[in-house]
Amino acid sequence: MHFKELKLNEKILGAIEQLGYTEPTEVQERVIPVALQKQDILVKSKTGSGKTAAFAIPLCELVDWEENKPQALVLTPTRELAVQVQEDITNIGRFKRIKGLALYGKSPFAKQKLALKQKTHIVVGTPGRVLDHIEKGTLDVSKIEYLIMDEADEMLNMGFLEQVESIIKLLPSNRTTMLFSATLSDEIKSLSGKYMKKSVSIEIDAAEENAPNIEHLKYVVKDDQKLAFLEKLTIIENPDSCIIFCRTKERVDQLVDALDGKGYTADKIHGGMMQEDRFEVMDDFRRGDFRYLIATDVAARGIDIEDITHVVHYDVPLEQESYVHRTGRTGRAGRSGKSIMLATPHEDKFVKEIEAFIGFEIPSGPELSAEEVAKKRSAFDLKMQEQPEIKKSKSEQLNKDITKLYFNGGKKKKLRAVDFVGTIAKINGVTADDIGIITIQDNVTYVEILNGKGPLVLKTMRSTTVKGKQLKVHIAHK
Ligand code: ADP
Ligand code: MG
Protein backbone atom coordinates (compact mmCIF):
# COMPACT_ATOMS: atom_id res chain seq x y z
CA MET A 1 0.00 0.00 0.00
CA HIS A 2 1.10 3.57 -0.61
CA PHE A 3 0.43 6.58 1.63
CA LYS A 4 -1.36 8.18 -1.34
CA GLU A 5 -4.19 5.70 -0.94
CA LEU A 6 -4.89 7.15 2.49
CA LYS A 7 -6.17 10.34 0.85
CA LEU A 8 -3.85 12.70 2.61
CA ASN A 9 -3.14 16.31 1.78
CA GLU A 10 -0.20 16.84 -0.60
CA LYS A 11 1.68 18.75 2.08
CA ILE A 12 1.46 15.85 4.51
CA LEU A 13 2.43 13.38 1.78
CA GLY A 14 5.43 15.51 0.88
CA ALA A 15 6.64 15.54 4.47
CA ILE A 16 6.19 11.78 4.80
CA GLU A 17 8.21 11.29 1.65
CA GLN A 18 11.00 13.51 2.99
CA LEU A 19 11.10 11.39 6.12
CA GLY A 20 11.87 8.46 3.87
CA TYR A 21 8.71 6.51 4.64
CA THR A 22 7.83 4.70 1.44
CA GLU A 23 4.80 2.81 2.68
CA PRO A 24 2.68 2.83 5.83
CA THR A 25 3.44 0.26 8.49
CA GLU A 26 0.62 -2.11 9.37
CA VAL A 27 -0.56 -0.11 12.34
CA GLN A 28 -0.54 3.07 10.25
CA GLU A 29 -2.47 1.41 7.46
CA ARG A 30 -5.16 0.32 9.88
CA VAL A 31 -5.31 3.32 12.18
CA ILE A 32 -5.05 6.31 9.84
CA PRO A 33 -8.35 5.78 7.94
CA VAL A 34 -10.25 5.25 11.20
CA ALA A 35 -8.62 8.26 12.88
CA LEU A 36 -9.46 10.44 9.89
CA GLN A 37 -13.12 9.53 10.54
CA LYS A 38 -12.66 10.96 14.05
CA GLN A 39 -13.49 7.64 15.67
CA ASP A 40 -12.32 6.84 19.18
CA ILE A 41 -9.68 4.12 18.99
CA LEU A 42 -7.73 1.84 21.25
CA VAL A 43 -4.56 0.62 19.54
CA LYS A 44 -2.24 -2.15 20.58
CA SER A 45 0.79 -2.67 18.39
CA LYS A 46 4.31 -3.74 19.18
CA THR A 47 7.21 -1.47 20.08
CA GLY A 48 8.88 0.19 17.12
CA SER A 49 5.95 -0.43 14.77
CA GLY A 50 5.31 3.24 13.99
CA LYS A 51 2.53 4.19 16.38
CA THR A 52 3.62 7.84 16.59
CA ALA A 53 3.01 8.53 12.92
CA ALA A 54 -0.21 6.50 13.16
CA PHE A 55 -1.64 9.37 15.23
CA ALA A 56 0.63 12.23 14.10
CA ILE A 57 -0.36 11.88 10.44
CA PRO A 58 -4.13 12.07 11.02
CA LEU A 59 -3.70 14.86 13.58
CA CYS A 60 -1.65 16.96 11.18
CA GLU A 61 -4.20 16.25 8.46
CA LEU A 62 -7.22 17.08 10.61
CA VAL A 63 -6.20 20.22 12.46
CA ASP A 64 -7.43 23.49 11.05
CA TRP A 65 -4.42 25.71 10.39
CA GLU A 66 -6.42 28.92 10.87
CA GLU A 67 -7.42 28.14 14.46
CA ASN A 68 -5.09 29.76 16.98
CA LYS A 69 -6.02 27.69 20.03
CA PRO A 70 -4.69 24.15 20.49
CA GLN A 71 -6.84 21.50 18.84
CA ALA A 72 -5.05 18.35 19.91
CA LEU A 73 -3.50 17.24 23.18
CA VAL A 74 -1.07 14.32 23.33
CA LEU A 75 -0.14 12.97 26.77
CA THR A 76 3.09 11.02 27.33
CA PRO A 77 4.64 9.57 30.50
CA THR A 78 8.09 11.16 30.23
CA ARG A 79 9.50 14.53 29.23
CA GLU A 80 11.93 12.99 26.77
CA LEU A 81 9.07 11.23 25.02
CA ALA A 82 7.01 14.45 24.92
CA VAL A 83 9.85 16.21 23.11
CA GLN A 84 10.39 13.30 20.72
CA VAL A 85 6.70 13.10 19.80
CA GLN A 86 6.52 16.87 19.35
CA GLU A 87 9.48 16.67 16.96
CA ASP A 88 7.85 13.84 15.01
CA ILE A 89 4.66 15.91 14.71
CA THR A 90 6.61 18.96 13.59
CA ASN A 91 8.40 16.90 10.94
CA ILE A 92 5.16 15.47 9.59
CA GLY A 93 3.30 18.79 9.74
CA ARG A 94 6.22 20.80 8.39
CA PHE A 95 4.73 21.82 5.03
CA LYS A 96 1.31 22.52 6.52
CA ARG A 97 3.18 24.68 9.04
CA ILE A 98 1.72 22.81 12.00
CA LYS A 99 2.94 24.19 15.29
CA GLY A 100 3.54 21.63 17.97
CA LEU A 101 4.61 22.51 21.48
CA ALA A 102 6.01 20.28 24.22
CA LEU A 103 5.05 21.03 27.85
CA TYR A 104 6.85 19.25 30.65
CA GLY A 105 7.90 19.71 34.23
CA LYS A 106 11.25 20.74 35.71
CA SER A 107 11.49 23.39 33.03
CA PRO A 108 10.58 27.12 33.29
CA PHE A 109 6.82 27.58 33.40
CA ALA A 110 7.03 31.19 32.24
CA LYS A 111 8.78 30.26 29.01
CA GLN A 112 6.09 27.72 28.20
CA LYS A 113 3.41 30.24 29.10
CA LEU A 114 4.89 32.66 26.58
CA ALA A 115 5.08 29.96 23.91
CA LEU A 116 1.41 29.12 24.54
CA LYS A 117 0.45 32.68 23.60
CA GLN A 118 1.52 31.85 20.05
CA LYS A 119 -0.63 29.94 17.63
CA THR A 120 -0.29 26.30 18.66
CA HIS A 121 -2.06 23.46 16.91
CA ILE A 122 -0.88 20.44 18.86
CA VAL A 123 0.31 20.30 22.46
CA VAL A 124 2.33 17.31 23.66
CA GLY A 125 3.03 17.04 27.35
CA THR A 126 3.42 15.17 30.57
CA PRO A 127 0.26 15.16 32.74
CA GLY A 128 1.52 17.19 35.71
CA ARG A 129 2.65 20.19 33.72
CA VAL A 130 -0.28 20.06 31.31
CA LEU A 131 -2.73 20.10 34.23
CA ASP A 132 -0.79 22.95 35.79
CA HIS A 133 -1.13 25.04 32.62
CA ILE A 134 -4.83 24.28 32.27
CA GLU A 135 -5.52 25.20 35.89
CA LYS A 136 -3.54 28.42 35.69
CA GLY A 137 -5.36 29.36 32.52
CA THR A 138 -2.24 29.43 30.37
CA LEU A 139 -3.37 26.46 28.25
CA ASP A 140 -6.79 27.05 26.72
CA VAL A 141 -8.40 23.68 26.08
CA SER A 142 -11.76 24.96 24.84
CA LYS A 143 -10.93 24.02 21.25
CA ILE A 144 -9.36 20.62 21.95
CA GLU A 145 -10.92 18.11 19.58
CA TYR A 146 -8.41 15.29 19.90
CA LEU A 147 -6.92 13.63 22.96
CA ILE A 148 -4.14 11.09 22.42
CA MET A 149 -2.60 9.01 25.16
CA ASP A 150 0.67 7.53 24.02
CA GLU A 151 1.83 4.66 26.24
CA ALA A 152 -1.79 4.63 27.36
CA ASP A 153 -1.49 1.86 29.93
CA GLU A 154 1.24 3.81 31.69
CA MET A 155 -0.86 6.99 31.55
CA LEU A 156 -3.74 5.15 33.21
CA ASN A 157 -1.54 3.55 35.84
CA MET A 158 -1.66 4.61 39.46
CA GLY A 159 1.17 7.12 39.13
CA PHE A 160 -0.66 9.23 36.56
CA LEU A 161 -4.31 8.26 36.74
CA GLU A 162 -5.46 11.01 39.05
CA GLN A 163 -3.83 13.78 37.01
CA VAL A 164 -4.99 12.30 33.73
CA GLU A 165 -8.57 12.09 35.00
CA SER A 166 -8.42 15.70 36.17
CA ILE A 167 -7.25 16.77 32.71
CA ILE A 168 -9.96 14.77 30.96
CA LYS A 169 -12.65 16.41 33.10
CA LEU A 170 -11.52 19.81 31.86
CA LEU A 171 -11.55 18.90 28.15
CA PRO A 172 -14.56 19.38 25.88
CA SER A 173 -16.62 16.17 26.00
CA ASN A 174 -17.22 16.34 22.27
CA ARG A 175 -13.79 15.10 21.24
CA THR A 176 -12.01 12.15 19.70
CA THR A 177 -9.91 10.03 22.04
CA MET A 178 -7.15 7.68 20.89
CA LEU A 179 -5.09 5.36 23.06
CA PHE A 180 -1.84 3.72 21.98
CA SER A 181 0.49 1.18 23.55
CA ALA A 182 2.39 -2.02 22.96
CA THR A 183 0.85 -3.40 26.14
CA LEU A 184 -2.82 -3.00 27.08
CA SER A 185 -4.28 -5.24 29.75
CA ASP A 186 -7.99 -6.06 29.92
CA GLU A 187 -8.14 -3.94 33.04
CA ILE A 188 -6.81 -0.89 31.21
CA LYS A 189 -9.09 -1.56 28.28
CA SER A 190 -12.17 -1.56 30.46
CA LEU A 191 -10.96 1.47 32.41
CA SER A 192 -10.42 3.36 29.17
CA GLY A 193 -14.06 2.78 28.26
CA LYS A 194 -14.84 5.56 30.70
CA TYR A 195 -13.15 8.13 28.51
CA MET A 196 -14.29 6.98 25.11
CA LYS A 197 -17.43 6.70 23.06
CA LYS A 198 -18.02 3.54 21.03
CA SER A 199 -14.36 2.95 20.50
CA VAL A 200 -12.83 0.81 17.79
CA SER A 201 -10.17 -1.58 18.99
CA ILE A 202 -7.22 -2.20 16.67
CA GLU A 203 -4.78 -4.90 17.63
CA ILE A 204 -1.99 -5.98 15.39
CA ASP A 205 -1.60 -9.75 15.45
CA ALA A 206 -0.08 -11.33 18.53
CA ALA A 207 1.83 -13.68 16.25
CA GLU A 208 3.70 -10.75 14.82
CA GLU A 209 4.18 -9.28 18.23
CA ASN A 210 6.97 -11.66 19.04
CA ALA A 211 8.54 -11.19 15.67
CA PRO A 212 11.91 -12.91 15.57
CA ASN A 213 13.88 -9.74 14.86
CA ILE A 214 14.76 -9.51 18.57
CA GLU A 215 16.79 -12.29 20.14
CA HIS A 216 16.03 -12.85 23.83
CA LEU A 217 18.51 -14.40 26.28
CA LYS A 218 18.69 -14.73 30.05
CA TYR A 219 21.40 -15.55 32.59
CA VAL A 220 21.34 -16.35 36.28
CA VAL A 221 23.94 -14.20 38.04
CA LYS A 222 24.44 -13.39 41.71
CA ASP A 223 24.16 -9.71 42.43
CA ASP A 224 27.78 -9.27 43.54
CA GLN A 225 28.96 -10.92 40.34
CA LYS A 226 26.89 -8.87 37.96
CA LEU A 227 29.55 -6.28 37.20
CA ALA A 228 32.20 -8.85 36.32
CA PHE A 229 29.60 -10.71 34.28
CA LEU A 230 28.58 -7.58 32.41
CA GLU A 231 32.19 -6.95 31.54
CA LYS A 232 32.54 -10.39 29.97
CA LEU A 233 29.20 -10.05 28.24
CA THR A 234 30.06 -6.72 26.67
CA ILE A 235 33.44 -7.97 25.48
CA ILE A 236 31.79 -10.92 23.75
CA GLU A 237 28.80 -9.00 22.40
CA ASN A 238 30.81 -5.85 21.67
CA PRO A 239 27.69 -3.73 21.05
CA ASP A 240 27.72 -0.58 18.95
CA SER A 241 25.00 0.98 21.01
CA CYS A 242 23.51 -0.45 24.18
CA ILE A 243 21.04 0.50 26.92
CA ILE A 244 21.56 -1.10 30.31
CA PHE A 245 18.50 -0.93 32.55
CA CYS A 246 18.80 -0.90 36.36
CA ARG A 247 16.07 -0.95 38.97
CA THR A 248 16.90 2.27 40.84
CA LYS A 249 18.75 5.51 40.29
CA GLU A 250 21.30 4.51 42.94
CA ARG A 251 22.08 1.37 40.95
CA VAL A 252 22.41 3.47 37.80
CA ASP A 253 24.82 5.87 39.52
CA GLN A 254 26.95 3.01 40.82
CA LEU A 255 27.07 1.15 37.55
CA VAL A 256 27.95 4.16 35.44
CA ASP A 257 30.78 5.04 37.83
CA ALA A 258 32.08 1.49 37.73
CA LEU A 259 31.97 1.32 33.92
CA ASP A 260 33.48 4.75 33.62
CA GLY A 261 36.39 3.56 35.72
CA LYS A 262 36.89 0.67 33.35
CA GLY A 263 37.13 2.93 30.33
CA TYR A 264 33.66 2.42 28.87
CA THR A 265 32.08 5.35 27.04
CA ALA A 266 29.02 5.43 29.27
CA ASP A 267 26.50 7.95 30.52
CA LYS A 268 23.27 7.78 32.46
CA ILE A 269 19.68 8.90 32.71
CA HIS A 270 17.31 8.72 35.68
CA GLY A 271 14.63 10.75 37.40
CA GLY A 272 16.97 12.27 39.94
CA MET A 273 18.92 14.28 37.38
CA MET A 274 18.40 17.87 36.28
CA GLN A 275 16.10 18.03 33.28
CA GLU A 276 18.66 19.83 31.14
CA ASP A 277 21.18 17.08 31.81
CA ARG A 278 18.60 14.44 30.95
CA PHE A 279 17.91 16.04 27.57
CA GLU A 280 21.60 16.48 26.90
CA VAL A 281 22.42 12.86 27.64
CA MET A 282 19.63 11.64 25.39
CA ASP A 283 20.74 13.96 22.58
CA ASP A 284 24.33 12.76 22.91
CA PHE A 285 23.26 9.13 22.93
CA ARG A 286 21.02 9.72 19.91
CA ARG A 287 23.95 11.22 18.05
CA GLY A 288 26.13 8.28 19.00
CA ASP A 289 28.55 10.17 21.26
CA PHE A 290 28.87 7.19 23.59
CA ARG A 291 27.94 3.52 23.40
CA TYR A 292 26.47 2.62 26.78
CA LEU A 293 23.46 4.34 28.29
CA ILE A 294 22.73 3.24 31.85
CA ALA A 295 19.10 3.96 32.69
CA THR A 296 16.14 3.45 34.95
CA ASP A 297 12.77 2.72 33.41
CA VAL A 298 12.43 6.44 32.68
CA ALA A 299 14.02 5.53 29.33
CA ALA A 300 11.96 2.37 28.85
CA ARG A 301 8.91 3.84 27.18
CA GLY A 302 8.61 5.14 23.66
CA ILE A 303 12.14 6.45 23.18
CA ASP A 304 13.10 5.95 19.55
CA ILE A 305 16.81 5.85 18.92
CA GLU A 306 18.11 4.43 15.71
CA ASP A 307 20.24 1.31 15.87
CA ILE A 308 20.38 0.42 19.53
CA THR A 309 21.83 -3.05 19.05
CA HIS A 310 21.54 -4.36 22.63
CA VAL A 311 19.29 -3.98 25.64
CA VAL A 312 20.63 -5.40 28.88
CA HIS A 313 18.31 -5.88 31.85
CA TYR A 314 21.00 -5.58 34.51
CA ASP A 315 18.16 -5.93 37.01
CA VAL A 316 14.99 -7.88 36.33
CA PRO A 317 12.18 -5.38 35.74
CA LEU A 318 9.57 -5.11 38.48
CA GLU A 319 6.65 -5.02 36.08
CA GLN A 320 6.18 -7.49 33.27
CA GLU A 321 5.14 -4.74 30.86
CA SER A 322 8.43 -3.08 31.54
CA TYR A 323 10.32 -6.04 30.07
CA VAL A 324 8.48 -5.52 26.79
CA HIS A 325 9.08 -1.77 26.71
CA ARG A 326 12.75 -1.90 27.72
CA THR A 327 13.38 -4.62 25.15
CA GLY A 328 11.52 -2.61 22.55
CA ARG A 329 14.22 0.09 22.52
CA THR A 330 16.06 -2.25 20.15
CA GLY A 331 14.78 -3.96 17.00
CA ARG A 332 12.82 -0.91 15.89
CA ALA A 333 11.24 -0.36 12.47
CA GLY A 334 12.08 -3.91 11.38
CA ARG A 335 15.74 -3.84 12.47
CA SER A 336 17.23 -6.62 14.56
CA GLY A 337 18.40 -6.50 18.15
CA LYS A 338 19.27 -8.45 21.24
CA SER A 339 17.78 -8.41 24.74
CA ILE A 340 19.79 -9.95 27.58
CA MET A 341 18.43 -10.29 31.11
CA LEU A 342 20.46 -10.93 34.26
CA ALA A 343 18.41 -12.51 37.05
CA THR A 344 19.69 -13.42 40.49
CA PRO A 345 19.08 -17.00 41.69
CA HIS A 346 16.16 -15.75 43.84
CA GLU A 347 14.37 -14.06 40.98
CA ASP A 348 13.19 -17.17 39.20
CA LYS A 349 9.60 -16.37 40.10
CA PHE A 350 9.76 -12.95 38.41
CA VAL A 351 11.40 -14.42 35.33
CA LYS A 352 8.59 -16.98 35.05
CA GLU A 353 6.01 -14.22 35.34
CA ILE A 354 7.69 -12.29 32.55
CA GLU A 355 7.82 -15.39 30.39
CA ALA A 356 4.14 -16.06 30.99
CA PHE A 357 3.42 -12.47 30.03
CA ILE A 358 5.38 -12.49 26.78
CA GLY A 359 4.16 -15.98 25.97
CA PHE A 360 7.43 -17.81 25.51
CA GLU A 361 10.35 -19.04 27.55
CA ILE A 362 13.46 -16.90 27.27
CA PRO A 363 16.37 -19.18 26.31
CA SER A 364 19.35 -19.30 28.65
CA GLY A 365 22.38 -17.66 27.09
CA PRO A 366 25.50 -19.59 26.18
CA GLU A 367 28.28 -19.76 28.73
CA LEU A 368 30.72 -16.86 28.62
CA SER A 369 33.97 -18.78 28.55
CA ALA A 370 37.37 -17.31 29.35
CA GLU A 371 38.64 -18.38 25.94
CA GLU A 372 35.85 -16.58 24.16
CA VAL A 373 36.56 -13.46 26.20
CA ALA A 374 40.27 -13.67 25.43
CA LYS A 375 39.56 -14.17 21.74
CA LYS A 376 37.24 -11.16 21.49
CA ARG A 377 39.17 -8.84 23.76
CA SER A 378 41.22 -7.04 21.12
CA ALA A 379 38.22 -6.25 18.92
CA PHE A 380 36.46 -4.92 22.01
CA ASP A 381 39.42 -2.77 23.04
CA LEU A 382 39.64 -1.38 19.55
CA LYS A 383 35.99 -0.34 19.58
CA MET A 384 36.39 1.20 23.02
CA GLN A 385 39.05 3.50 21.68
CA GLU A 386 37.39 4.60 18.51
CA GLN A 387 34.87 7.41 18.50
CA PRO A 388 31.48 6.06 17.48
CA GLU A 389 30.13 7.31 14.19
CA ILE A 390 28.14 10.50 14.76
CA LYS A 391 24.59 10.15 13.48
CA LYS A 392 22.52 13.05 12.26
CA SER A 393 19.05 13.29 13.75
CA LYS A 394 16.02 13.11 11.50
CA SER A 395 15.24 16.75 12.21
CA GLU A 396 18.79 17.79 11.40
CA GLN A 397 18.65 16.01 8.06
CA LEU A 398 15.33 17.64 7.27
CA ASN A 399 16.59 21.01 8.43
CA LYS A 400 19.54 21.14 6.08
CA ASP A 401 17.40 22.76 3.40
CA ILE A 402 15.72 25.08 5.86
CA THR A 403 16.78 28.62 6.66
CA LYS A 404 15.24 30.49 9.55
CA LEU A 405 14.89 34.19 8.87
CA TYR A 406 14.56 36.94 11.44
CA PHE A 407 12.42 40.03 10.79
CA ASN A 408 12.42 42.98 13.18
CA GLY A 409 8.65 43.38 13.36
CA GLY A 410 5.81 41.42 14.87
CA LYS A 411 2.48 41.77 16.61
CA LYS A 412 3.05 45.36 17.70
CA LYS A 413 3.35 46.34 14.05
CA LYS A 414 0.08 44.43 13.47
CA LEU A 415 1.82 41.85 11.33
CA ARG A 416 0.23 38.45 10.91
CA ALA A 417 1.42 35.19 9.37
CA VAL A 418 -0.68 35.79 6.25
CA ASP A 419 1.18 39.04 5.63
CA PHE A 420 4.48 37.19 5.50
CA VAL A 421 3.11 34.30 3.46
CA GLY A 422 1.48 36.70 0.99
CA THR A 423 4.66 38.69 0.47
CA ILE A 424 7.15 35.82 0.35
CA ALA A 425 5.03 33.60 -1.90
CA LYS A 426 4.97 36.43 -4.48
CA ILE A 427 8.74 36.27 -4.92
CA ASN A 428 9.70 34.85 -8.30
CA GLY A 429 10.67 31.19 -7.86
CA VAL A 430 9.08 30.88 -4.41
CA THR A 431 5.68 29.42 -3.55
CA ALA A 432 3.70 29.11 -0.33
CA ASP A 433 5.00 25.53 -0.07
CA ASP A 434 8.50 26.89 0.48
CA ILE A 435 7.39 28.61 3.68
CA GLY A 436 7.68 26.67 6.94
CA ILE A 437 6.81 27.56 10.47
CA ILE A 438 6.19 31.22 11.26
CA THR A 439 6.61 32.48 14.81
CA ILE A 440 5.34 35.98 15.51
CA GLN A 441 6.33 37.66 18.75
CA ASP A 442 5.67 41.21 19.89
CA ASN A 443 8.64 42.77 18.14
CA VAL A 444 10.15 40.04 15.99
CA THR A 445 9.04 37.35 13.58
CA TYR A 446 10.84 34.17 12.57
CA VAL A 447 10.01 32.55 9.26
CA GLU A 448 11.37 29.20 8.12
CA ILE A 449 12.15 29.02 4.42
CA LEU A 450 12.26 25.49 3.03
CA ASN A 451 13.74 23.69 0.04
CA GLY A 452 16.96 25.68 0.00
CA LYS A 453 15.17 28.90 -1.01
CA GLY A 454 16.44 30.78 2.08
CA PRO A 455 19.17 32.83 0.36
CA LEU A 456 16.81 33.96 -2.41
CA VAL A 457 14.14 35.04 0.06
CA LEU A 458 16.69 36.77 2.28
CA LYS A 459 18.09 38.78 -0.63
CA THR A 460 14.66 39.76 -1.93
CA MET A 461 13.20 40.69 1.45
CA ARG A 462 15.99 43.17 2.06
CA SER A 463 14.26 45.43 -0.44
CA THR A 464 10.64 44.26 -0.18
CA THR A 465 8.04 45.56 2.25
CA VAL A 466 5.65 43.50 4.34
CA LYS A 467 2.26 45.21 4.67
CA GLY A 468 3.91 48.43 3.54
CA LYS A 469 6.72 48.22 6.09
CA GLN A 470 10.37 47.65 5.24
CA LEU A 471 11.71 45.29 7.92
CA LYS A 472 15.28 44.42 8.78
CA VAL A 473 15.93 40.81 7.89
CA HIS A 474 18.78 38.42 8.54
CA ILE A 475 19.41 34.74 9.22
CA ALA A 476 18.19 33.84 12.72
CA HIS A 477 20.85 32.62 15.06
CA LYS A 478 18.79 30.22 17.14
P1 ADP B 1 6.29 2.90 18.31
O1 ADP B 1 5.65 4.14 18.87
O2 ADP B 1 5.29 1.96 17.72
O3 ADP B 1 7.20 2.22 19.27
P2 ADP B 1 7.65 4.79 16.58
O4 ADP B 1 6.45 5.56 16.20
O5 ADP B 1 8.55 5.43 17.57
O6 ADP B 1 7.23 3.34 17.09
O7 ADP B 1 8.43 4.43 15.24
C1 ADP B 1 9.55 3.60 15.22
C2 ADP B 1 10.48 4.00 14.09
O8 ADP B 1 9.91 3.67 12.83
C3 ADP B 1 10.77 5.47 14.05
O9 ADP B 1 12.15 5.68 13.87
C4 ADP B 1 10.01 5.97 12.84
O10 ADP B 1 10.64 7.07 12.24
C5 ADP B 1 10.00 4.76 11.94
N1 ADP B 1 8.83 4.71 11.05
C6 ADP B 1 7.55 5.03 11.37
N2 ADP B 1 6.72 4.86 10.32
C7 ADP B 1 7.48 4.43 9.30
C8 ADP B 1 7.20 4.08 7.92
N3 ADP B 1 5.97 4.13 7.43
N4 ADP B 1 8.24 3.68 7.16
C9 ADP B 1 9.50 3.63 7.67
N5 ADP B 1 9.83 3.94 8.94
C10 ADP B 1 8.83 4.34 9.76
MG1 MG C 1 5.67 5.07 20.66
XYZ file of C-alpha atoms and ligand atoms in Angstrom, residues 3 21-25 28 46-53 84 302 304 332-333 394, ligand 1:
48
model
C 0.431 6.577 1.633
C 8.712 6.513 4.639
C 7.826 4.704 1.443
C 4.800 2.806 2.685
C 2.678 2.829 5.828
C 3.437 0.261 8.488
C -0.544 3.073 10.252
C 4.315 -3.740 19.182
C 7.211 -1.468 20.079
C 8.881 0.194 17.122
C 5.953 -0.431 14.766
C 5.309 3.236 13.986
C 2.530 4.193 16.375
C 3.615 7.842 16.590
C 3.013 8.526 12.919
C 10.390 13.298 20.724
C 8.610 5.136 23.658
C 13.101 5.954 19.549
C 12.821 -0.905 15.892
C 11.245 -0.363 12.470
C 16.019 13.114 11.496
P 6.289 2.902 18.308
O 5.653 4.140 18.865
O 5.294 1.963 17.716
O 7.200 2.222 19.269
P 7.647 4.790 16.577
O 6.447 5.560 16.200
O 8.553 5.426 17.570
O 7.231 3.337 17.088
O 8.427 4.426 15.237
C 9.553 3.600 15.217
C 10.481 3.997 14.092
O 9.907 3.670 12.827
C 10.773 5.470 14.048
O 12.146 5.679 13.869
C 10.009 5.968 12.836
O 10.640 7.074 12.243
C 10.003 4.764 11.941
N 8.827 4.710 11.046
C 7.547 5.031 11.368
N 6.718 4.861 10.322
C 7.478 4.428 9.296
C 7.200 4.081 7.915
N 5.971 4.135 7.431
N 8.242 3.681 7.161
C 9.497 3.627 7.669
N 9.831 3.938 8.938
C 8.830 4.338 9.755
